[in-house]
């Protein structure tokens, strides 16, 4: 009877490392800490593991860097609390390797050309893409890339093979249901961009909750995911529906702008208008009043994107991942 072949999972378990880390060591990838490399090698020797030649070949000719490309033109995006936390999450995983993180704003022609050059000349081992819009040229670049690509969030117009996303629709529904449970009946929403997957999903969650409750879902204003966008949209809502008593805002930064406009209009939060945001950025608990919001694990989003990319670099085929969201009740709604 032939001897059973030792699996990579058994090697990883014995070495006390992740399957991805074990695979990278076995495939001779350079971006692994010395301690992990030695632990995996001891496990390989002890178990008599025979590595897969195909997977080993995929791990050669590494450039030593990966790219986080965001569909945008404003450098201030990387100072946005959301993207800043994503970068922290990605970096926490990459610091265990020798891979460097390259940040790229890739909406302008110059940015696209720079990213295309990186991919064509294989100056990067892999790419993480975020905030893609409908018909975004970055999607075409990703399809043509000869390196692994992981999407942060599902694009609105297609389903990529590898992505990490949050339960945007379920979170938005929970936020709106919270306003309904508080006795609000004239509820509005400020959406994010509806040519992005997250903006569309959060708007759908808002509609879901109102449809189930039999309430009108026509009080809608659209904005960018920024404080000024929330302020402008809140002004539009008040001009059309001055008697609204609740608003679900598709991002915390927009919610900050919305609450400012409500105060300027003489509306008290939450007595006159309940406000619920989305993301649970670090500043949400310090607004006046503290913001009720939907928590999505932003740093975990970055960590899982990086882990998925490392798994692809190791010759694995990870499954797409949806991270859970949860309502955090504070004082605004």
Short mmCIF file of C-alpha atoms in Angstrom, two decimals:
data_model
loop_
_atom_site.label_atom_id
_atom_site.label_comp_id
_atom_site.label_asym_id
_atom_site.label_seq_id
_atom_site.Cartn_x
_atom_site.Cartn_y
_atom_site.Cartn_z
CA UNK A 1 0.00 0.00 0.00
CA UNK A 2 1.54 3.38 -1.04
CA UNK A 3 2.49 5.80 1.68
CA UNK A 4 0.04 8.71 2.16
CA UNK A 5 1.44 12.03 0.96
CA UNK A 6 1.96 14.66 3.65
CA UNK A 7 -0.15 17.79 3.06
CA UNK A 8 0.83 21.43 3.23
CA UNK A 9 -1.75 21.94 5.99
CA UNK A 10 0.05 19.36 8.13
CA UNK A 11 3.36 21.13 7.59
CA UNK A 12 1.83 24.49 8.54
CA UNK A 13 0.20 23.04 11.67
CA UNK A 14 3.43 21.42 12.86
CA UNK A 15 5.42 24.61 12.19
CA UNK A 16 2.84 26.79 13.94
CA UNK A 17 2.41 29.09 10.94
CA UNK A 18 -0.34 29.88 8.44
CA UNK A 19 -0.79 27.74 5.35
CA UNK A 20 0.21 30.75 3.24
CA UNK A 21 3.46 31.24 5.16
CA UNK A 22 4.32 27.56 4.86
CA UNK A 23 3.66 27.66 1.14
CA UNK A 24 5.89 30.69 0.67
CA UNK A 25 8.77 29.01 2.47
CA UNK A 26 8.40 25.79 0.50
CA UNK A 27 8.21 27.73 -2.77
CA UNK A 28 11.44 29.58 -1.89
CA UNK A 29 9.71 32.98 -1.83
CA UNK A 30 12.07 35.53 -0.27
CA UNK A 31 9.47 37.46 1.71
CA UNK A 32 9.26 35.36 4.88
CA UNK A 33 10.80 35.95 8.29
CA UNK A 34 13.80 33.86 9.28
CA UNK A 35 11.97 32.34 12.27
CA UNK A 36 9.06 31.14 10.15
CA UNK A 37 11.38 29.83 7.46
CA UNK A 38 13.32 27.75 10.00
CA UNK A 39 10.12 26.43 11.64
CA UNK A 40 8.68 25.33 8.31
CA UNK A 41 11.93 23.69 7.25
CA UNK A 42 12.02 21.70 10.49
CA UNK A 43 8.42 20.56 9.87
CA UNK A 44 9.24 19.58 6.28
CA UNK A 45 12.21 17.52 7.42
CA UNK A 46 10.28 15.85 10.22
CA UNK A 47 7.25 14.95 8.11
CA UNK A 48 9.05 14.15 4.88
CA UNK A 49 6.95 16.61 2.88
CA UNK A 50 7.55 16.70 -0.90
CA UNK A 51 6.83 20.18 -2.37
CA UNK A 52 4.74 20.75 -5.47
CA UNK A 53 6.95 21.76 -8.38
CA UNK A 54 4.25 23.86 -10.07
CA UNK A 55 3.63 25.97 -6.99
CA UNK A 56 7.37 26.43 -6.53
CA UNK A 57 7.70 27.79 -10.07
CA UNK A 58 4.98 30.39 -9.44
CA UNK A 59 6.97 31.89 -6.57
CA UNK A 60 10.12 32.72 -8.52
CA UNK A 61 11.25 36.05 -10.00
CA UNK A 62 9.82 38.22 -7.23
CA UNK A 63 10.15 42.00 -7.53
CA UNK A 64 9.93 42.68 -3.80
CA UNK A 65 6.93 45.02 -3.75
CA UNK A 66 3.14 45.10 -4.03
CA UNK A 67 0.88 47.99 -5.02
CA UNK A 68 -2.21 49.42 -3.36
CA UNK A 69 -3.93 51.35 -6.16
CA UNK A 70 -6.91 53.57 -5.39
CA UNK A 71 -9.16 54.94 -8.08
CA UNK A 72 -8.79 58.64 -7.32
CA UNK A 73 -6.71 61.71 -8.09
CA UNK A 74 -6.50 63.56 -4.77
CA UNK A 75 -3.41 62.66 -2.67
CA UNK A 76 -5.48 63.56 0.42
CA UNK A 77 -7.27 60.23 -0.08
CA UNK A 78 -4.46 58.49 1.76
CA UNK A 79 -5.12 60.78 4.74
CA UNK A 80 -8.80 59.79 4.73
CA UNK A 81 -9.41 57.85 8.01
CA UNK A 82 -10.85 54.92 6.06
CA UNK A 83 -7.93 54.46 3.67
CA UNK A 84 -5.42 55.23 6.42
CA UNK A 85 -6.76 52.29 8.43
CA UNK A 86 -6.72 50.05 5.37
CA UNK A 87 -3.03 50.89 4.88
CA UNK A 88 -2.34 50.09 8.54
CA UNK A 89 -3.98 46.69 8.11
CA UNK A 90 -2.05 45.89 4.93
CA UNK A 91 1.24 47.02 6.46
CA UNK A 92 0.73 44.86 9.56
CA UNK A 93 0.75 41.78 7.33
CA UNK A 94 3.50 42.86 4.95
CA UNK A 95 5.87 43.74 7.78
CA UNK A 96 6.17 40.00 8.44
CA UNK A 97 7.61 39.66 4.93
CA UNK A 98 10.23 41.55 2.94
CA UNK A 99 7.64 43.03 0.59
CA UNK A 100 7.39 46.81 0.29
CA UNK A 101 4.05 48.58 -0.16
CA UNK A 102 3.72 51.07 -3.01
CA UNK A 103 0.75 53.48 -2.92
CA UNK A 104 -0.75 54.64 -6.19
CA UNK A 105 -3.55 57.04 -7.17
CA UNK A 106 -4.46 55.67 -10.54
CA UNK A 107 -7.37 57.62 -12.00
CA UNK A 108 -5.43 60.28 -13.92
CA UNK A 109 -3.80 59.33 -17.22
CA UNK A 110 -0.41 59.76 -15.61
CA UNK A 111 -1.37 57.51 -12.70
CA UNK A 112 -2.76 54.85 -15.01
CA UNK A 113 0.36 54.95 -17.18
CA UNK A 114 2.58 54.57 -14.11
CA UNK A 115 0.57 51.59 -12.84
CA UNK A 116 0.50 50.00 -16.29
CA UNK A 117 4.29 50.35 -16.49
CA UNK A 118 4.70 48.69 -13.10
CA UNK A 119 2.56 45.76 -14.16
CA UNK A 120 3.95 45.36 -17.67
CA UNK A 121 7.57 45.33 -16.50
CA UNK A 122 6.73 43.25 -13.40
CA UNK A 123 8.20 45.84 -11.05
CA UNK A 124 5.53 44.73 -8.60
CA UNK A 125 4.61 41.20 -7.52
CA UNK A 126 0.91 41.90 -7.10
CA UNK A 127 -1.75 44.58 -6.88
CA UNK A 128 -4.60 45.48 -4.53
CA UNK A 129 -7.29 47.69 -6.11
CA UNK A 130 -9.84 49.81 -4.23
CA UNK A 131 -12.71 52.23 -4.93
CA UNK A 132 -13.25 51.25 -8.53
CA UNK A 133 -16.07 53.05 -10.32
CA UNK A 134 -18.34 51.64 -12.98
CA UNK A 135 -16.41 51.12 -16.24
CA UNK A 136 -13.21 52.00 -14.40
CA UNK A 137 -10.09 51.73 -16.61
CA UNK A 138 -8.29 50.13 -13.66
CA UNK A 139 -10.48 47.06 -14.15
CA UNK A 140 -9.10 46.62 -17.67
CA UNK A 141 -5.56 47.03 -16.37
CA UNK A 142 -6.24 44.36 -13.77
CA UNK A 143 -7.56 41.92 -16.37
CA UNK A 144 -4.43 42.40 -18.49
CA UNK A 145 -2.01 42.18 -15.58
CA UNK A 146 0.44 39.30 -15.46
CA UNK A 147 0.52 39.45 -11.65
CA UNK A 148 -2.07 38.50 -9.01
CA UNK A 149 -4.79 41.09 -8.35
CA UNK A 150 -6.98 41.40 -5.24
CA UNK A 151 -9.93 43.78 -5.07
CA UNK A 152 -10.84 45.67 -1.93
CA UNK A 153 -14.62 45.73 -2.27
CA UNK A 154 -16.62 44.30 -5.15
CA UNK A 155 -16.89 46.58 -8.17
CA UNK A 156 -20.43 47.51 -9.15
CA UNK A 157 -20.30 46.13 -12.68
CA UNK A 158 -18.49 42.78 -12.42
CA UNK A 159 -17.52 40.04 -9.98
CA UNK A 160 -13.74 39.57 -9.68
CA UNK A 161 -12.17 36.24 -8.84
CA UNK A 162 -10.40 37.50 -5.72
CA UNK A 163 -11.81 40.16 -3.42
CA UNK A 164 -12.34 41.11 0.21
CA UNK A 165 -15.48 43.09 1.02
CA UNK A 166 -17.69 44.04 3.96
CA UNK A 167 -21.40 43.30 4.33
CA UNK A 168 -22.38 46.78 3.17
CA UNK A 169 -25.98 45.94 2.34
CA UNK A 170 -26.65 44.13 5.60
CA UNK A 171 -25.02 46.88 7.62
CA UNK A 172 -27.08 49.60 5.94
CA UNK A 173 -30.24 47.62 6.53
CA UNK A 174 -29.39 47.28 10.23
CA UNK A 175 -28.74 51.03 10.47
CA UNK A 176 -32.09 51.89 8.91
CA UNK A 177 -33.94 49.31 11.01
CA UNK A 178 -32.47 50.96 14.09
CA UNK A 179 -33.97 54.30 13.09
CA UNK A 180 -37.32 52.61 12.45
CA UNK A 181 -37.20 50.86 15.84
CA UNK A 182 -36.71 54.28 17.42
CA UNK A 183 -40.04 55.45 16.04
CA UNK A 184 -38.71 57.34 13.01
CA UNK A 185 -41.10 57.25 10.06
CA UNK A 186 -39.81 60.00 7.74
CA UNK A 187 -36.36 58.60 7.08
CA UNK A 188 -33.97 59.87 4.44
CA UNK A 189 -30.58 58.68 3.23
CA UNK A 190 -27.42 60.31 1.97
CA UNK A 191 -25.81 57.84 -0.40
CA UNK A 192 -22.22 57.58 -1.47
CA UNK A 193 -21.30 57.35 -5.13
CA UNK A 194 -23.68 54.95 -6.83
CA UNK A 195 -21.12 54.00 -9.46
CA UNK A 196 -19.18 52.23 -6.68
CA UNK A 197 -20.09 48.86 -5.24
CA UNK A 198 -20.17 50.03 -1.61
CA UNK A 199 -22.37 53.04 -2.36
CA UNK A 200 -24.87 50.94 -4.29
CA UNK A 201 -25.00 48.17 -1.66
CA UNK A 202 -25.60 50.62 1.20
CA UNK A 203 -28.39 52.31 -0.72
CA UNK A 204 -29.98 48.91 -1.36
CA UNK A 205 -29.80 48.08 2.36
CA UNK A 206 -31.63 51.33 3.16
CA UNK A 207 -34.33 50.46 0.62
CA UNK A 208 -34.63 46.91 1.98
CA UNK A 209 -35.39 48.08 5.51
CA UNK A 210 -37.98 50.66 4.50
CA UNK A 211 -39.70 48.25 2.12
CA UNK A 212 -40.09 45.65 4.87
CA UNK A 213 -41.48 48.31 7.24
CA UNK A 214 -43.85 49.67 4.60
CA UNK A 215 -42.28 53.14 4.73
CA UNK A 216 -41.54 55.54 1.89
CA UNK A 217 -37.98 55.39 0.53
CA UNK A 218 -38.03 58.46 -1.71
CA UNK A 219 -36.09 60.84 0.56
CA UNK A 220 -32.70 60.49 -1.07
CA UNK A 221 -29.72 62.78 -1.71
CA UNK A 222 -26.44 61.72 -3.24
CA UNK A 223 -22.96 62.75 -2.14
CA UNK A 224 -19.28 61.90 -2.21
CA UNK A 225 -17.75 59.98 0.68
CA UNK A 226 -16.52 63.22 2.31
CA UNK A 227 -17.67 65.71 4.96
CA UNK A 228 -18.48 68.46 2.47
CA UNK A 229 -20.52 66.01 0.39
CA UNK A 230 -22.58 65.08 3.44
CA UNK A 231 -23.17 68.72 4.31
CA UNK A 232 -24.34 69.59 0.81
CA UNK A 233 -26.63 66.57 0.61
CA UNK A 234 -28.14 67.30 4.04
CA UNK A 235 -28.97 70.82 2.89
CA UNK A 236 -30.75 69.37 -0.15
CA UNK A 237 -32.76 66.97 2.01
CA UNK A 238 -33.89 69.71 4.41
CA UNK A 239 -34.94 71.96 1.56
CA UNK A 240 -37.17 69.22 0.12
CA UNK A 241 -38.27 67.41 3.28
CA UNK A 242 -37.94 69.78 6.26
CA UNK A 243 -40.00 67.41 8.44
CA UNK A 244 -37.67 64.40 8.08
CA UNK A 245 -36.94 62.72 11.42
CA UNK A 246 -34.14 60.30 10.59
CA UNK A 247 -31.26 59.95 8.15
CA UNK A 248 -28.97 57.07 7.32
CA UNK A 249 -25.69 58.44 5.99
CA UNK A 250 -23.49 56.12 3.95
CA UNK A 251 -20.22 57.17 5.64
CA UNK A 252 -19.17 58.67 8.96
CA UNK A 253 -17.42 61.60 7.33
CA UNK A 254 -20.58 62.52 5.46
CA UNK A 255 -22.52 62.10 8.71
CA UNK A 256 -20.27 64.69 10.39
CA UNK A 257 -21.12 67.18 7.64
CA UNK A 258 -24.81 66.29 7.85
CA UNK A 259 -24.98 66.86 11.62
CA UNK A 260 -23.29 70.24 11.20
CA UNK A 261 -25.95 71.35 8.74
CA UNK A 262 -28.72 70.04 10.99
CA UNK A 263 -27.37 72.13 13.90
CA UNK A 264 -27.15 75.21 11.69
CA UNK A 265 -30.78 74.64 10.70
CA UNK A 266 -31.85 74.54 14.34
CA UNK A 267 -32.45 70.79 14.37
CA UNK A 268 -31.41 68.82 17.43
CA UNK A 269 -29.72 65.43 17.04
CA UNK A 270 -31.20 62.99 17.99
CA UNK A 271 -34.31 64.68 19.41
CA UNK A 272 -35.50 66.11 16.07
CA UNK A 273 -33.49 63.99 13.65
CA UNK A 274 -31.76 60.69 14.33
CA UNK A 275 -28.52 60.17 12.44
CA UNK A 276 -26.72 56.88 11.76
CA UNK A 277 -23.43 56.65 9.83
CA UNK A 278 -21.31 53.87 8.38
CA UNK A 279 -17.69 52.72 8.89
CA UNK A 280 -17.09 53.50 12.59
CA UNK A 281 -13.91 55.48 11.96
CA UNK A 282 -11.92 56.44 15.04
CA UNK A 283 -13.48 59.92 15.21
CA UNK A 284 -17.08 58.65 15.26
CA UNK A 285 -17.15 58.37 19.05
CA UNK A 286 -15.93 61.97 19.44
CA UNK A 287 -18.61 63.76 17.41
CA UNK A 288 -21.27 65.81 19.20
CA UNK A 289 -23.32 63.82 19.95
CA UNK A 290 -21.27 60.61 19.55
CA UNK A 291 -22.24 58.98 16.28
CA UNK A 292 -24.32 55.83 16.07
CA UNK A 293 -22.83 53.97 13.14
CA UNK A 294 -22.21 50.66 11.41
CA UNK A 295 -18.85 49.17 12.27
CA UNK A 296 -16.95 47.51 9.50
CA UNK A 297 -13.53 46.05 10.37
CA UNK A 298 -11.47 48.42 8.24
CA UNK A 299 -8.03 47.30 9.36
CA UNK A 300 -9.14 43.69 8.96
CA UNK A 301 -10.17 44.54 5.39
CA UNK A 302 -6.58 45.62 4.71
CA UNK A 303 -5.11 42.61 6.50
CA UNK A 304 -7.25 40.13 4.60
CA UNK A 305 -6.49 41.79 1.26
CA UNK A 306 -2.77 41.43 1.96
CA UNK A 307 -3.16 37.82 3.13
CA UNK A 308 -5.15 36.96 0.02
CA UNK A 309 -2.48 38.49 -2.19
CA UNK A 310 0.26 36.56 -0.38
CA UNK A 311 -1.73 33.37 -0.85
CA UNK A 312 -1.96 34.04 -4.59
CA UNK A 313 1.77 34.73 -4.74
CA UNK A 314 2.30 31.35 -3.09
CA UNK A 315 0.37 29.60 -5.85
CA UNK A 316 -2.83 29.11 -3.85
CA UNK A 317 -6.39 29.91 -4.94
CA UNK A 318 -8.13 31.59 -1.97
CA UNK A 319 -11.88 32.13 -1.87
CA UNK A 320 -13.47 35.61 -1.88
CA UNK A 321 -14.20 36.92 1.61
CA UNK A 322 -17.09 38.98 3.03
CA UNK A 323 -16.39 40.53 6.44
CA UNK A 324 -19.27 41.06 8.88
CA UNK A 325 -20.57 44.46 9.97
CA UNK A 326 -22.38 45.39 13.18
CA UNK A 327 -24.34 48.34 14.52
CA UNK A 328 -22.66 50.46 17.21
CA UNK A 329 -25.30 52.43 19.11
CA UNK A 330 -24.15 55.74 20.56
CA UNK A 331 -26.13 58.94 21.03
CA UNK A 332 -26.95 60.37 17.59
CA UNK A 333 -29.83 58.11 16.68
#
